Amino acid sequence: MDAELRRTVGALHGLNLQRCDRVTMAHGLEARVPFLDHDVVAHAMSLPPHMKLLEENGMEKGHLRRSFAGRLPDRLLWRRKEQFGTGSGAESLLSPLWNSRITDGEFAAEAARDGVPELRSKEELGYYRTFRTTLPDVRPEAVITRFATG
């Protein structure tokens, strides 16, 4: 587990962080990732492996959550993780939009084209199209490795 964690953290610059940097800087923005502060990462990597595992009830990041006890309401602190779109409410707003704008036939044709990353939903196709339209000079394979899975 420790070796895989170190490999993943060591590769962030060439995957997720590179994508984040390119997309934000293309629009004159600078992303901030406070949990990647050197001291925070050093602390997390110094923890014994058992503190990085799921809690007995399946809750993730118990050590981090406990560090904010008394500073955040328990209903926020101990809620289950969700994918960003679901937890932020964006999914309930955007999924109907993509479903109304993209037909099943369009989705099937686009998802089968060579050079297109694996698309699992009309929503992912919508984001992919937006990416291609907004950043036409950026090669998708340079910044899109694969979509996250739930």
CSV table of C-alpha atoms in Angstrom, one decimal:
chain,number,residue,atom,x,y,z
A,1,MET,CA,0.0,0.0,0.0
A,2,ASP,CA,2.7,2.5,0.9
A,3,ALA,CA,4.6,1.9,-2.4
A,4,GLU,CA,1.5,2.5,-4.4
A,5,LEU,CA,0.7,5.7,-2.5
A,6,ARG,CA,4.1,7.0,-3.0
A,7,ARG,CA,3.9,6.2,-6.7
A,8,THR,CA,0.6,7.9,-7.1
A,9,VAL,CA,1.7,11.1,-5.2
A,10,GLY,CA,4.9,11.1,-7.2
A,11,ALA,CA,3.0,10.9,-10.5
A,12,LEU,CA,0.5,13.7,-9.7
A,13,HIS,CA,2.5,16.3,-11.6
A,14,GLY,CA,2.1,14.3,-14.9
A,15,LEU,CA,-1.5,13.5,-14.6
A,16,ASN,CA,-4.2,15.3,-12.6
A,17,LEU,CA,-2.1,18.4,-11.6
A,18,GLN,CA,-0.8,18.9,-15.1
A,19,ARG,CA,-4.4,18.7,-16.5
A,20,CYS,CA,-5.6,21.2,-13.8
A,21,ASP,CA,-2.7,23.6,-14.5
A,22,ARG,CA,-3.2,23.5,-18.3
A,23,VAL,CA,-7.0,24.0,-18.2
A,24,THR,CA,-6.9,26.8,-15.5
A,25,MET,CA,-4.0,28.6,-17.0
A,26,ALA,CA,-5.6,28.5,-20.5
A,27,HIS,CA,-8.2,30.8,-18.9
A,28,GLY,CA,-5.9,33.0,-16.8
A,29,LEU,CA,-6.7,31.2,-13.6
A,30,GLU,CA,-4.5,29.6,-11.0
A,31,ALA,CA,-5.8,26.6,-9.1
A,32,ARG,CA,-5.0,26.2,-5.4
A,33,VAL,CA,-4.6,22.7,-3.9
A,34,PRO,CA,-4.1,23.3,-0.1
A,35,PHE,CA,-4.0,19.6,0.7
A,36,LEU,CA,-0.9,19.3,-1.5
A,37,ASP,CA,1.1,21.7,0.6
A,38,HIS,CA,4.5,20.1,1.3
A,39,ASP,CA,4.0,20.0,5.0
A,40,VAL,CA,0.5,18.4,4.7
A,41,VAL,CA,1.9,15.8,2.2
A,42,ALA,CA,4.9,15.1,4.4
A,43,HIS,CA,2.6,14.6,7.4
A,44,ALA,CA,0.2,12.3,5.5
A,45,MET,CA,3.1,10.2,4.2
A,46,SER,CA,4.6,9.9,7.7
A,47,LEU,CA,1.5,8.4,9.1
A,48,PRO,CA,1.5,4.6,9.8
A,49,PRO,CA,-0.4,2.6,7.2
A,50,HIS,CA,-3.2,1.6,9.5
A,51,MET,CA,-4.2,5.3,9.9
A,52,LYS,CA,-4.6,5.6,6.1
A,53,LEU,CA,-7.1,2.7,5.9
A,54,LEU,CA,-10.9,2.9,6.0
A,55,GLU,CA,-12.4,3.2,9.4
A,56,GLU,CA,-14.3,0.2,10.7
A,57,ASN,CA,-17.5,1.6,9.5
A,58,GLY,CA,-16.1,2.1,6.0
A,59,MET,CA,-15.5,5.9,6.4
A,60,GLU,CA,-12.6,7.4,4.5
A,61,LYS,CA,-9.9,9.8,5.8
A,62,GLY,CA,-10.8,9.3,9.5
A,63,HIS,CA,-7.5,10.9,10.7
A,64,LEU,CA,-8.2,14.0,8.7
A,65,ARG,CA,-11.8,14.2,9.8
A,66,ARG,CA,-10.9,13.8,13.4
A,67,SER,CA,-8.5,16.7,13.1
A,68,PHE,CA,-11.4,19.0,12.3
A,69,ALA,CA,-13.7,17.8,15.1
A,70,GLY,CA,-15.2,20.8,16.9
A,71,ARG,CA,-14.4,23.1,13.9
A,72,LEU,CA,-17.0,21.7,11.5
A,73,PRO,CA,-20.5,20.5,12.1
A,74,ASP,CA,-20.6,16.7,12.4
A,75,ARG,CA,-23.2,16.5,9.6
A,76,LEU,CA,-20.6,17.8,7.2
A,77,LEU,CA,-17.5,16.3,8.8
A,78,TRP,CA,-18.8,12.7,8.8
A,79,ARG,CA,-20.9,12.6,5.7
A,80,ARG,CA,-20.0,10.0,3.1
A,81,LYS,CA,-17.8,11.0,0.2
A,82,GLU,CA,-19.5,11.5,-3.2
A,83,GLN,CA,-18.2,12.2,-6.6
A,84,PHE,CA,-17.7,16.0,-6.9
A,85,GLY,CA,-20.7,16.4,-9.3
A,86,THR,CA,-23.0,14.5,-7.1
A,87,GLY,CA,-21.9,16.2,-3.8
A,88,SER,CA,-22.0,19.7,-5.3
A,89,GLY,CA,-25.4,19.3,-6.8
A,90,ALA,CA,-24.0,19.8,-10.3
A,91,GLU,CA,-25.1,16.3,-11.4
A,92,SER,CA,-28.8,17.0,-10.8
A,93,LEU,CA,-28.5,20.2,-12.9
A,94,LEU,CA,-26.2,19.0,-15.7
A,95,SER,CA,-27.3,15.4,-16.4
A,96,PRO,CA,-30.8,16.5,-17.7
A,97,LEU,CA,-29.1,19.1,-19.8
A,98,TRP,CA,-26.7,16.6,-21.5
A,99,ASN,CA,-29.5,14.0,-21.8
A,100,SER,CA,-31.7,16.6,-23.6
A,101,ARG,CA,-28.9,17.8,-25.9
A,102,ILE,CA,-27.3,14.5,-26.9
A,103,THR,CA,-29.2,11.7,-28.6
A,104,ASP,CA,-28.5,8.0,-28.0
A,105,GLY,CA,-27.3,7.8,-31.6
A,106,GLU,CA,-24.9,10.7,-31.2
A,107,PHE,CA,-23.5,9.2,-28.0
A,108,ALA,CA,-23.0,5.7,-29.5
A,109,ALA,CA,-21.3,7.2,-32.6
A,110,GLU,CA,-19.0,9.5,-30.7
A,111,ALA,CA,-18.1,7.0,-28.1
A,112,ALA,CA,-17.0,4.5,-30.8
A,113,ARG,CA,-14.7,7.0,-32.6
A,114,ASP,CA,-11.0,6.4,-32.6
A,115,GLY,CA,-9.0,8.8,-30.5
A,116,VAL,CA,-11.9,9.6,-28.1
A,117,PRO,CA,-11.3,8.5,-24.5
A,118,GLU,CA,-13.7,5.9,-23.1
A,119,LEU,CA,-17.0,7.7,-22.6
A,120,ARG,CA,-19.6,6.1,-20.2
A,121,SER,CA,-22.4,8.7,-20.3
A,122,LYS,CA,-23.8,11.6,-22.3
A,123,GLU,CA,-22.6,13.8,-19.5
A,124,GLU,CA,-19.0,12.7,-20.1
A,125,LEU,CA,-19.5,13.3,-23.9
A,126,GLY,CA,-20.8,16.8,-23.1
A,127,TYR,CA,-17.7,17.6,-21.1
A,128,TYR,CA,-15.5,16.1,-23.8
A,129,ARG,CA,-17.2,18.2,-26.4
A,130,THR,CA,-16.8,21.4,-24.3
A,131,PHE,CA,-13.1,20.6,-23.8
A,132,ARG,CA,-12.6,20.1,-27.6
A,133,THR,CA,-14.5,23.4,-28.4
A,134,THR,CA,-12.9,25.5,-25.7
A,135,LEU,CA,-9.3,24.2,-26.1
A,136,PRO,CA,-9.1,23.1,-29.8
A,137,ASP,CA,-5.3,23.2,-29.8
A,138,VAL,CA,-4.8,21.0,-26.8
A,139,ARG,CA,-4.4,17.3,-27.6
A,140,PRO,CA,-6.9,15.4,-25.5
A,141,GLU,CA,-4.4,12.5,-24.9
A,142,ALA,CA,-2.0,15.0,-23.4
A,143,VAL,CA,-4.4,16.0,-20.6
A,144,ILE,CA,-7.2,13.4,-20.4
A,145,THR,CA,-5.9,10.0,-19.3
A,146,ARG,CA,-9.2,8.5,-18.3
A,147,PHE,CA,-12.3,9.7,-16.5
A,148,ALA,CA,-12.6,8.9,-12.8
A,149,THR,CA,-14.8,6.0,-11.9
A,150,GLY,CA,-17.2,6.1,-8.9
